[in-house]
Short mmCIF file of C-alpha atoms and ligand atoms in Angstrom, two decimals:
data_model
loop_
_atom_site.label_atom_id
_atom_site.label_comp_id
_atom_site.label_asym_id
_atom_site.label_seq_id
_atom_site.Cartn_x
_atom_site.Cartn_y
_atom_site.Cartn_z
CA MET A 1 -8.14 -26.74 9.49
CA ASP A 2 -4.71 -26.46 11.11
CA TYR A 3 -2.72 -24.63 8.46
CA GLN A 4 0.46 -24.52 10.53
CA LYS A 5 0.62 -28.29 10.35
CA LEU A 6 -0.62 -28.49 6.78
CA LEU A 7 1.77 -26.02 5.17
CA LYS A 8 5.01 -27.96 5.07
CA LYS A 9 8.23 -26.74 3.40
CA SER A 10 7.11 -28.48 0.25
CA VAL A 11 3.41 -28.82 -0.48
CA VAL A 12 0.96 -29.07 -3.39
CA LEU A 13 -2.38 -27.41 -2.66
CA SER A 14 -5.50 -27.72 -4.74
CA PRO A 15 -8.31 -25.42 -3.64
CA ASP A 16 -11.65 -25.09 -5.45
CA ILE A 17 -10.43 -21.86 -7.01
CA LEU A 18 -6.95 -20.64 -7.85
CA LEU A 19 -6.52 -17.06 -8.99
CA THR A 20 -3.73 -17.12 -11.60
CA PRO A 21 -2.31 -14.32 -13.79
CA ASN A 22 -4.76 -15.57 -16.46
CA GLY A 23 -7.75 -15.42 -14.17
CA VAL A 24 -9.76 -17.93 -12.16
CA LYS A 25 -8.87 -21.65 -12.55
CA LYS A 26 -10.87 -24.58 -11.23
CA GLU A 27 -9.40 -28.04 -10.62
CA TRP A 28 -5.91 -26.61 -10.63
CA ALA A 29 -3.09 -26.94 -8.12
CA VAL A 30 -0.10 -24.91 -6.97
CA GLU A 31 3.17 -26.34 -5.70
CA PHE A 32 5.12 -24.44 -3.07
CA VAL A 33 8.73 -25.29 -2.22
CA GLY A 34 10.38 -23.27 0.54
CA THR A 35 9.85 -19.57 -0.09
CA LYS A 36 8.81 -19.97 -3.74
CA ILE A 37 6.06 -21.14 -6.04
CA LYS A 38 7.44 -24.06 -8.03
CA ALA A 39 4.58 -24.87 -10.38
CA VAL A 40 0.99 -23.97 -11.19
CA GLY A 41 -1.27 -26.04 -13.44
CA PRO A 42 -4.14 -28.50 -13.84
CA ARG A 43 -4.55 -31.00 -11.00
CA SER A 44 -3.58 -33.88 -13.30
CA ASP A 45 -0.01 -32.47 -13.56
CA PHE A 46 0.71 -33.09 -9.87
CA LYS A 47 1.15 -35.93 -7.36
CA ASP A 48 0.61 -35.93 -3.58
CA ILE A 49 -1.99 -33.22 -3.74
CA ILE A 50 -3.65 -31.81 -0.64
CA ALA A 51 -7.18 -30.91 -1.65
CA LEU A 52 -8.64 -27.77 -0.07
CA PRO A 53 -12.38 -28.09 -0.70
CA ASN A 54 -14.43 -24.89 -0.31
CA LYS A 55 -11.26 -22.78 -0.28
CA ALA A 56 -9.74 -20.32 -2.72
CA ILE A 57 -6.09 -19.32 -3.03
CA ILE A 58 -5.33 -15.83 -4.29
CA PRO A 59 -2.15 -13.70 -4.32
CA GLY A 60 -1.67 -11.52 -1.22
CA PHE A 61 -2.84 -7.90 -1.47
CA VAL A 62 -0.29 -5.13 -1.90
CA ASP A 63 -0.82 -1.86 -0.06
CA ALA A 64 0.93 0.47 -2.49
CA HIS A 65 0.63 3.47 -0.23
CA THR A 66 0.36 3.83 3.50
CA HIS A 67 2.00 5.53 6.45
CA VAL A 68 2.77 3.13 9.27
CA GLY A 69 3.70 6.04 11.56
CA GLN A 70 0.11 7.36 11.42
CA ILE A 71 -1.80 4.28 12.49
CA PHE A 72 -2.70 5.49 15.98
CA GLY A 73 -4.21 8.67 14.54
CA LYS A 74 -6.42 6.93 11.99
CA ALA A 75 -9.63 7.61 13.93
CA LEU A 76 -8.87 11.34 14.36
CA ILE A 77 -9.79 12.26 10.80
CA GLY A 78 -13.60 11.97 10.75
CA GLY A 79 -15.04 15.15 9.29
CA GLU A 80 -11.63 16.75 8.81
CA PRO A 81 -11.10 18.89 5.70
CA ALA A 82 -8.33 17.85 3.27
CA GLN A 83 -4.61 18.56 3.81
CA ILE A 84 -4.73 16.61 7.07
CA TRP A 85 -0.97 16.09 6.79
CA ARG A 86 -0.38 19.70 7.77
CA ARG A 87 -2.59 19.70 10.87
CA ILE A 88 -2.35 16.12 12.17
CA TRP A 89 0.16 13.82 10.51
CA HIS A 90 3.20 16.04 10.36
CA PRO A 91 3.13 17.14 14.03
CA MET A 92 2.19 13.61 15.10
CA GLU A 93 4.96 11.78 13.27
CA ARG A 94 7.74 14.34 13.44
CA ASP A 95 9.24 13.50 16.83
CA MET A 96 8.44 9.81 17.16
CA ASP A 97 11.38 7.84 18.53
CA GLU A 98 12.53 4.31 17.77
CA LYS A 99 10.24 2.64 20.29
CA GLN A 100 7.18 4.61 19.23
CA SER A 101 7.95 3.87 15.57
CA TYR A 102 8.29 0.20 16.38
CA LEU A 103 4.95 -0.01 18.19
CA SER A 104 3.15 2.05 15.57
CA ALA A 105 4.58 -0.01 12.69
CA LYS A 106 3.87 -3.33 14.36
CA TRP A 107 0.29 -2.25 14.97
CA ALA A 108 -0.03 -1.17 11.33
CA PHE A 109 1.38 -4.52 10.13
CA TRP A 110 -1.02 -6.36 12.44
CA GLU A 111 -3.96 -4.56 10.84
CA ALA A 112 -2.51 -5.07 7.37
CA LEU A 113 -2.06 -8.82 7.80
CA ARG A 114 -5.58 -9.14 9.16
CA GLY A 115 -6.74 -7.35 6.02
CA GLY A 116 -4.87 -9.70 3.67
CA PHE A 117 -1.95 -7.43 2.80
CA THR A 118 1.28 -9.34 2.33
CA LYS A 119 3.23 -6.26 1.21
CA VAL A 120 3.13 -2.69 2.46
CA VAL A 121 4.77 0.39 0.97
CA ASN A 122 5.53 2.79 3.79
CA TYR A 123 5.77 6.52 3.22
CA GLY A 124 7.49 8.51 5.93
CA LEU A 125 10.25 11.01 6.52
CA ASN A 126 12.23 8.40 8.38
CA GLY A 127 15.85 8.46 9.44
CA ILE A 128 17.78 5.42 10.61
CA ASP A 129 16.37 5.66 14.15
CA LYS A 130 12.71 5.44 13.16
CA ASN A 131 13.53 2.77 10.60
CA GLU A 132 15.24 0.60 13.22
CA GLY A 133 11.80 0.38 14.84
CA VAL A 134 9.84 -0.11 11.61
CA HIS A 135 12.22 -2.82 10.36
CA ARG A 136 12.13 -4.68 13.68
CA ALA A 137 8.33 -4.71 13.45
CA ALA A 138 8.41 -5.95 9.83
CA VAL A 139 10.83 -8.77 10.65
CA GLU A 140 8.78 -9.86 13.67
CA THR A 141 5.49 -9.90 11.77
CA GLY A 142 6.94 -11.39 8.57
CA ILE A 143 5.41 -8.76 6.27
CA ARG A 144 7.05 -7.67 3.02
CA LEU A 145 8.01 -3.99 3.23
CA VAL A 146 9.11 -1.16 1.00
CA SER A 147 10.83 0.97 3.60
CA ALA A 148 10.76 4.76 3.62
CA CYS A 149 13.56 7.24 4.05
CA GLY A 150 12.52 10.87 4.26
CA LEU A 151 14.02 13.89 2.66
CA ASP A 152 11.77 16.88 2.93
CA GLU A 153 13.72 18.24 5.84
CA PHE A 154 16.74 18.72 3.60
CA SER A 155 15.39 21.67 1.70
CA GLY A 156 13.43 22.75 4.74
CA GLU A 157 10.42 24.34 3.08
CA ILE A 158 7.96 22.33 5.14
CA GLY A 159 9.36 23.99 8.20
CA THR A 160 10.99 21.16 10.11
CA GLY A 161 13.83 23.53 10.93
CA HIS A 162 16.59 21.37 9.51
CA GLY A 163 16.66 22.85 6.05
CA ASN A 164 19.03 23.18 3.17
CA LYS A 165 21.43 20.30 3.45
CA SER A 166 24.02 19.90 0.74
CA TRP A 167 23.59 17.25 -1.93
CA SER A 168 26.39 15.14 -0.46
CA GLU A 169 24.58 15.09 2.91
CA ILE A 170 21.32 14.06 1.21
CA GLU A 171 23.11 11.35 -0.75
CA GLU A 172 24.73 10.07 2.43
CA VAL A 173 21.33 9.59 4.10
CA VAL A 174 19.94 7.69 1.10
CA LEU A 175 23.01 5.46 0.82
CA ALA A 176 22.89 4.73 4.56
CA HIS A 177 19.23 3.70 4.18
CA ILE A 178 20.07 1.40 1.26
CA ASP A 179 22.83 -0.10 3.36
CA HIS A 180 20.53 -0.51 6.34
CA CYS A 181 17.97 -2.48 4.30
CA ALA A 182 20.53 -4.63 2.46
CA SER A 183 20.84 -7.31 5.12
CA LEU A 184 17.11 -7.51 5.93
CA LYS A 185 14.94 -10.18 4.36
CA ASN A 186 11.89 -8.88 2.47
CA ILE A 187 12.66 -5.22 3.17
CA SER A 188 13.58 -3.05 0.21
CA PRO A 189 14.62 0.60 0.48
CA SER A 190 12.87 3.60 -1.06
CA VAL A 191 13.11 7.38 -0.93
CA CYS A 192 10.14 9.61 -0.01
CA CYS A 193 9.70 13.26 -0.86
CA SER A 194 6.79 15.63 -1.12
CA SER A 195 7.61 16.97 -4.57
CA PHE A 196 8.27 20.66 -5.13
CA MET A 197 6.82 21.67 -1.76
CA GLY A 198 9.82 20.35 0.12
CA ASN A 199 12.46 20.21 -2.58
CA THR A 200 13.94 22.25 -5.39
CA PRO A 201 13.55 20.85 -8.94
CA GLU A 202 17.32 20.29 -8.97
CA THR A 203 17.12 18.15 -5.79
CA LEU A 204 14.19 16.20 -7.23
CA PHE A 205 16.15 15.45 -10.40
CA ARG A 206 19.18 14.26 -8.45
CA LEU A 207 17.05 12.13 -6.14
CA SER A 208 15.43 10.49 -9.13
CA GLU A 209 18.82 9.79 -10.75
CA LEU A 210 20.10 8.32 -7.48
CA CYS A 211 17.06 6.06 -7.09
CA LYS A 212 17.33 4.95 -10.73
CA LYS A 213 21.02 4.14 -10.28
CA HIS A 214 20.31 1.96 -7.24
CA SER A 215 17.06 0.47 -8.67
CA ILE A 216 14.93 1.69 -5.79
CA ILE A 217 11.52 3.36 -5.73
CA LEU A 218 11.16 7.14 -5.44
CA GLN A 219 7.83 7.91 -3.75
CA ILE A 220 6.23 11.29 -4.39
CA HIS A 221 2.80 12.57 -3.30
CA SER A 222 1.53 14.28 -6.42
CA ASN A 223 -1.62 16.08 -7.59
CA GLU A 224 -3.53 15.10 -4.48
CA HIS A 225 -5.11 18.35 -3.29
CA PHE A 226 -6.19 21.64 -4.78
CA PRO A 227 -3.72 23.84 -2.80
CA GLU A 228 -0.77 21.77 -4.06
CA VAL A 229 -1.73 22.09 -7.74
CA HIS A 230 -2.50 25.77 -7.27
CA GLU A 231 0.81 26.45 -5.51
CA CYS A 232 2.81 24.67 -8.21
CA ILE A 233 1.24 26.78 -10.92
CA LEU A 234 1.92 29.95 -8.93
CA ARG A 235 5.54 29.01 -8.22
CA HIS A 236 6.58 27.31 -11.43
CA GLY A 237 3.90 28.05 -14.04
CA LEU A 238 3.28 24.31 -14.41
CA ARG A 239 1.08 21.62 -12.88
CA PRO A 240 2.94 19.22 -10.53
CA ILE A 241 3.36 16.32 -12.97
CA GLU A 242 4.32 18.74 -15.76
CA LEU A 243 7.02 20.13 -13.47
CA LEU A 244 8.33 16.65 -12.63
CA TYR A 245 8.40 15.80 -16.33
CA LYS A 246 10.23 19.02 -17.26
CA HIS A 247 12.99 18.22 -14.76
CA ALA A 248 13.31 14.56 -15.84
CA VAL A 249 12.13 13.24 -12.48
CA LEU A 250 9.57 10.76 -13.83
CA GLY A 251 10.34 7.16 -14.84
CA PRO A 252 9.55 3.49 -14.15
CA HIS A 253 11.23 3.73 -10.74
CA VAL A 254 8.92 6.56 -9.63
CA LEU A 255 5.71 5.89 -7.69
CA LEU A 256 3.36 8.89 -7.62
CA HIS A 257 0.80 8.74 -4.83
CA HIS A 258 -2.83 9.77 -5.40
CA THR A 259 -2.67 11.56 -8.81
CA SER A 260 -6.30 12.41 -8.16
CA LEU A 261 -6.24 15.92 -9.70
CA VAL A 262 -4.58 14.91 -12.92
CA SER A 263 -5.12 16.53 -16.33
CA GLU A 264 -5.24 14.66 -19.65
CA PRO A 265 -1.82 15.99 -20.73
CA GLU A 266 -0.42 14.86 -17.37
CA ILE A 267 -1.78 11.33 -17.93
CA GLU A 268 0.11 11.35 -21.25
CA LEU A 269 3.33 12.26 -19.41
CA ILE A 270 2.80 9.40 -16.95
CA ILE A 271 2.30 6.98 -19.86
CA GLU A 272 5.27 8.32 -21.85
CA THR A 273 7.64 7.86 -18.89
CA ASP A 274 6.10 4.57 -17.67
CA THR A 275 5.72 6.10 -14.21
CA ALA A 276 3.65 4.14 -11.68
CA THR A 277 0.90 5.54 -9.46
CA SER A 278 -1.07 4.52 -6.39
CA TYR A 279 -4.86 4.76 -6.44
CA ASN A 280 -6.22 5.43 -2.94
CA PRO A 281 -10.03 5.27 -3.11
CA LEU A 282 -10.73 5.24 0.63
CA ALA A 283 -8.42 8.22 1.08
CA SER A 284 -10.42 10.07 -1.60
CA MET A 285 -13.65 9.22 0.19
CA TRP A 286 -12.49 10.06 3.68
CA LYS A 287 -9.94 12.85 3.33
CA GLY A 288 -9.32 13.92 -0.23
CA ASN A 289 -10.96 16.20 -2.68
CA ALA A 290 -11.04 14.09 -5.82
CA VAL A 291 -11.02 10.52 -7.13
CA ALA A 292 -8.16 9.48 -9.41
CA PRO A 293 -9.26 8.46 -12.93
CA ALA A 294 -8.15 4.86 -12.30
CA LEU A 295 -10.49 3.38 -14.90
CA ARG A 296 -8.87 5.56 -17.56
CA PHE A 297 -5.45 4.60 -16.15
CA ALA A 298 -6.37 0.93 -16.59
CA GLN A 299 -7.72 1.43 -20.10
CA ARG A 300 -4.62 3.33 -21.19
CA GLY A 301 -1.98 1.11 -19.60
CA VAL A 302 -0.84 3.24 -16.67
CA ARG A 303 0.77 0.97 -14.06
CA PHE A 304 -1.04 1.46 -10.79
CA GLY A 305 -1.48 -0.27 -7.46
CA MET A 306 -3.97 0.41 -4.72
CA GLY A 307 -3.19 2.14 -1.45
CA SER A 308 -5.02 2.37 1.87
CA ASP A 309 -3.19 5.55 2.91
CA THR A 310 -3.87 4.76 6.60
CA THR A 311 -7.64 4.63 6.21
CA SER A 312 -8.71 1.00 6.67
CA ALA A 313 -6.17 -1.78 6.24
CA ASP A 314 -8.80 -4.22 4.99
CA GLY A 315 -7.92 -5.35 1.48
CA PHE A 316 -11.54 -6.15 0.63
CA LYS A 317 -12.86 -2.81 1.82
CA ASN A 318 -10.27 -1.16 -0.41
CA LEU A 319 -11.33 -3.35 -3.35
CA MET A 320 -14.95 -2.38 -2.90
CA ALA A 321 -14.08 1.30 -2.62
CA ALA A 322 -11.88 1.09 -5.72
CA GLU A 323 -14.71 -0.16 -7.87
CA ALA A 324 -17.38 1.99 -6.23
CA CYS A 325 -15.44 5.24 -6.66
CA GLN A 326 -14.85 4.56 -10.36
CA ARG A 327 -18.47 3.55 -10.85
CA ILE A 328 -19.82 6.72 -9.28
CA GLU A 329 -17.23 9.04 -10.78
CA HIS A 330 -16.69 7.60 -14.26
CA GLY A 331 -19.05 4.64 -14.86
CA LEU A 332 -22.50 5.98 -13.97
CA PRO A 333 -22.26 9.25 -15.99
CA VAL A 334 -21.71 7.27 -19.24
CA ALA A 335 -23.72 4.11 -18.37
CA ASP A 336 -20.55 1.98 -18.18
CA PHE A 337 -22.02 -0.84 -16.08
CA SER A 338 -18.94 -3.04 -16.42
CA CYS A 339 -16.60 -0.39 -15.03
CA GLY A 340 -13.44 -2.46 -15.02
CA ALA A 341 -15.27 -5.82 -14.82
CA ALA A 342 -14.01 -6.58 -11.29
CA TRP A 343 -10.72 -8.14 -12.40
CA THR A 344 -9.21 -4.68 -13.07
CA TRP A 345 -9.46 -3.92 -9.35
CA VAL A 346 -8.38 -7.38 -8.25
CA ASP A 347 -5.27 -7.07 -10.45
CA ALA A 348 -4.55 -3.55 -9.15
CA ALA A 349 -4.72 -4.88 -5.59
CA THR A 350 -2.37 -7.79 -6.33
CA SER A 351 -0.16 -8.23 -9.42
CA GLN A 352 -0.32 -4.64 -10.68
CA GLY A 353 0.30 -3.37 -7.18
CA ALA A 354 3.40 -5.53 -6.94
CA SER A 355 4.61 -4.26 -10.31
CA ALA A 356 4.01 -0.60 -9.41
CA THR A 357 6.03 -1.03 -6.20
CA GLY A 358 9.15 -2.70 -7.59
CA GLY A 359 8.13 -6.36 -7.30
CA THR A 360 7.97 -7.38 -10.96
CA GLY A 361 9.27 -10.91 -11.41
CA ASP A 362 9.64 -11.42 -7.66
CA HIS A 363 6.16 -11.52 -6.11
CA GLY A 364 2.54 -10.52 -6.69
CA GLN A 365 1.23 -13.44 -8.78
CA LEU A 366 0.63 -17.16 -8.38
CA ALA A 367 3.22 -18.03 -11.01
CA PRO A 368 6.28 -20.33 -11.05
CA GLY A 369 9.47 -18.80 -9.66
CA LEU A 370 7.71 -16.06 -7.70
CA ALA A 371 7.59 -15.73 -3.92
CA ALA A 372 4.95 -17.75 -2.07
CA ASP A 373 2.84 -14.74 -0.96
CA TYR A 374 -0.80 -15.82 -0.84
CA LEU A 375 -4.10 -15.92 1.00
CA ILE A 376 -6.29 -18.93 1.67
CA LEU A 377 -9.93 -17.84 1.64
CA ASP A 378 -12.99 -19.62 2.99
CA MET A 379 -15.67 -19.73 0.29
CA MET A 380 -18.49 -20.97 2.50
CA ALA A 381 -19.78 -17.75 4.09
CA PRO A 382 -23.43 -17.12 3.13
CA GLU A 383 -22.45 -13.74 1.66
CA CYS A 384 -20.29 -15.52 -0.93
CA LEU A 385 -22.75 -18.27 -1.90
CA PRO A 386 -23.89 -19.37 -4.35
CA SER A 387 -20.75 -18.50 -6.27
CA HIS A 388 -21.15 -17.40 -9.89
CA ASP A 389 -18.29 -15.03 -10.62
CA PHE A 390 -15.40 -15.18 -8.17
CA GLU A 391 -13.72 -11.89 -9.03
CA TRP A 392 -16.92 -9.85 -8.66
CA GLU A 393 -17.49 -11.71 -5.40
CA LEU A 394 -14.02 -10.70 -4.20
CA VAL A 395 -14.80 -7.08 -4.94
CA ARG A 396 -18.29 -6.99 -3.47
CA TYR A 397 -18.95 -9.81 -1.00
CA TYR A 398 -15.76 -11.02 0.63
CA ASN A 399 -14.34 -9.41 3.73
CA ARG A 400 -11.43 -10.03 6.07
CA ASP A 401 -13.36 -12.67 8.05
CA GLN A 402 -12.99 -15.01 5.10
CA ILE A 403 -9.18 -14.95 5.25
CA ASP A 404 -8.21 -18.31 6.74
CA ALA A 405 -4.46 -17.83 6.37
CA VAL A 406 -1.90 -15.27 5.22
CA ILE A 407 1.36 -16.69 3.89
CA ILE A 408 4.40 -14.58 3.00
CA ASP A 409 7.54 -16.01 1.46
CA GLY A 410 6.26 -19.49 2.26
CA GLN A 411 5.83 -18.67 5.95
CA ILE A 412 2.40 -18.61 7.59
CA CYS A 413 2.04 -15.22 9.32
CA MET A 414 -1.66 -15.13 10.22
CA GLU A 415 -4.25 -17.82 10.77
CA HIS A 416 -7.96 -17.04 11.23
CA GLY A 417 -7.13 -13.39 11.98
CA ARG A 418 -4.46 -14.19 14.59
CA PRO A 419 -0.72 -13.84 14.07
CA VAL A 420 1.22 -17.05 14.58
CA LEU A 421 4.68 -15.53 15.05
CA TRP A 422 4.10 -13.18 17.99
CA ASP A 423 1.83 -12.28 20.90
CA THR A 424 -0.92 -9.73 20.28
CA GLU A 425 -1.69 -9.08 23.97
CA GLU A 426 1.86 -8.06 24.65
CA LEU A 427 1.69 -5.56 21.78
CA ARG A 428 -1.74 -4.27 22.80
CA GLN A 429 -0.54 -3.51 26.31
CA ALA A 430 2.72 -1.92 25.22
CA ALA A 431 1.10 0.14 22.47
CA MET A 432 -2.01 1.73 23.94
CA SER A 433 -0.36 4.09 26.45
CA VAL A 434 2.30 5.06 23.89
CA ALA A 435 -0.49 5.65 21.34
CA ARG A 436 -2.06 8.30 23.61
CA THR A 437 1.26 10.12 23.84
CA ILE A 438 1.69 10.03 20.06
CA THR A 439 -1.82 11.27 19.28
CA SER A 440 -1.51 14.16 21.73
CA ALA A 441 1.79 15.43 20.33
CA PRO A 442 2.17 19.22 20.43
CA GLY A 443 0.97 20.99 17.29
CA ILE A 444 -1.82 18.56 16.35
CA LYS A 445 -4.87 20.56 15.33
CA ARG A 446 -8.22 18.86 14.80
CA CYS A 447 -10.72 21.22 13.16
CA HIS A 448 -13.83 19.09 13.24
CA GLY A 449 -14.00 17.61 16.72
CA SER A 450 -15.96 14.52 17.71
CA SER A 451 -19.22 13.58 16.01
CA GLU A 452 -21.09 14.04 19.30
CA MET A 453 -20.54 17.81 19.00
CA TYR A 454 -22.67 17.88 15.87
CA ARG A 455 -25.80 16.27 17.31
CA PRO A 456 -28.69 18.71 17.31
ZN1 ZN B 1 -0.18 9.55 1.80
#
């Protein structure tokens, strides 16, 4: 099927299955006009329908947490102990220039689109220079982006050498970032900080107030690793989320990443303040030391999306990991065989993810008035037949090969795994030599070494 020809400015599509905010619908249709969804309903409500037999349409996946500056280092982490950011990511990303940021981001968006992600939330300590590159890549690929602006260097505790800027200097950087994003389609600004490790409680409070005032997301890595929790208790006598709560940092505009080592009282603080979190199951499996209690989050109404955290940018692999981690960690010990009943994870990867990352009312669902961000899936692969329960099948049997088309804001960005807006060979050639330079940056320390070293 030639989707580029099929998907006109105004089109009514009726696949076998439509995944709506109220679940799976058969014999329904969705009308797209320009960048938006105009109507969704039973087939009989529409005229001039284009039937899509053996296809499903679902909302695009949202990657609620990733680092587009780390993509070339993704295969360095096998066997590495946790806190990889200290030994690999920080030295690798620190000195990247505009061109390197551009190539890294475009590569990351390429992988993301192939994996069905229509929106990516980038975390990075980026200034305007790096963001010029990241934004150029986002515009060229058509992906929806929450853009990062970094602040740890202001208080200097991470050791970047900049250190201790005044509040007015910090504010200036944030306002410049907001300004920079204002004219760019589908790019919204955010502020990134690594909690108390790089900032004083006073700075965190002011950052939160500033983000709230400008209705932008404040991204904070929180309660991810043992040393962080331990250090917070030693320094402040409180666990990280307790500290953020005490200083009025939390709120609906705050997105906490990981929250894997979270206590029951801390979950209560997240609920009380309507703070959002990102659940990163592949990151837990590959480089963390705990799995977030996402099933309990879902049962208690915590808003959470799902993040790849630069592991694998395959939306289906993340879905499978999300369910599997909860099953092993929380389902099996109490014989909870339902364990979120599939739809919990599908929602977290789509509508909930959009909500947790500032997209409420704008995108993330197949609903009238929202942006036309969606995937067309092929339902005919043997792995997915015979079909009995589509949402379980999404979680367990689908993979990126079944993504026929990725559409963002009404524009087709990827067809059968190939971008339609730009040339992949050109990027591959430009990126690979630069990638070697980036992944051999001074200061990178790999503890584990290659798997070959461990053969007996
Ligand atoms: Zn991260």
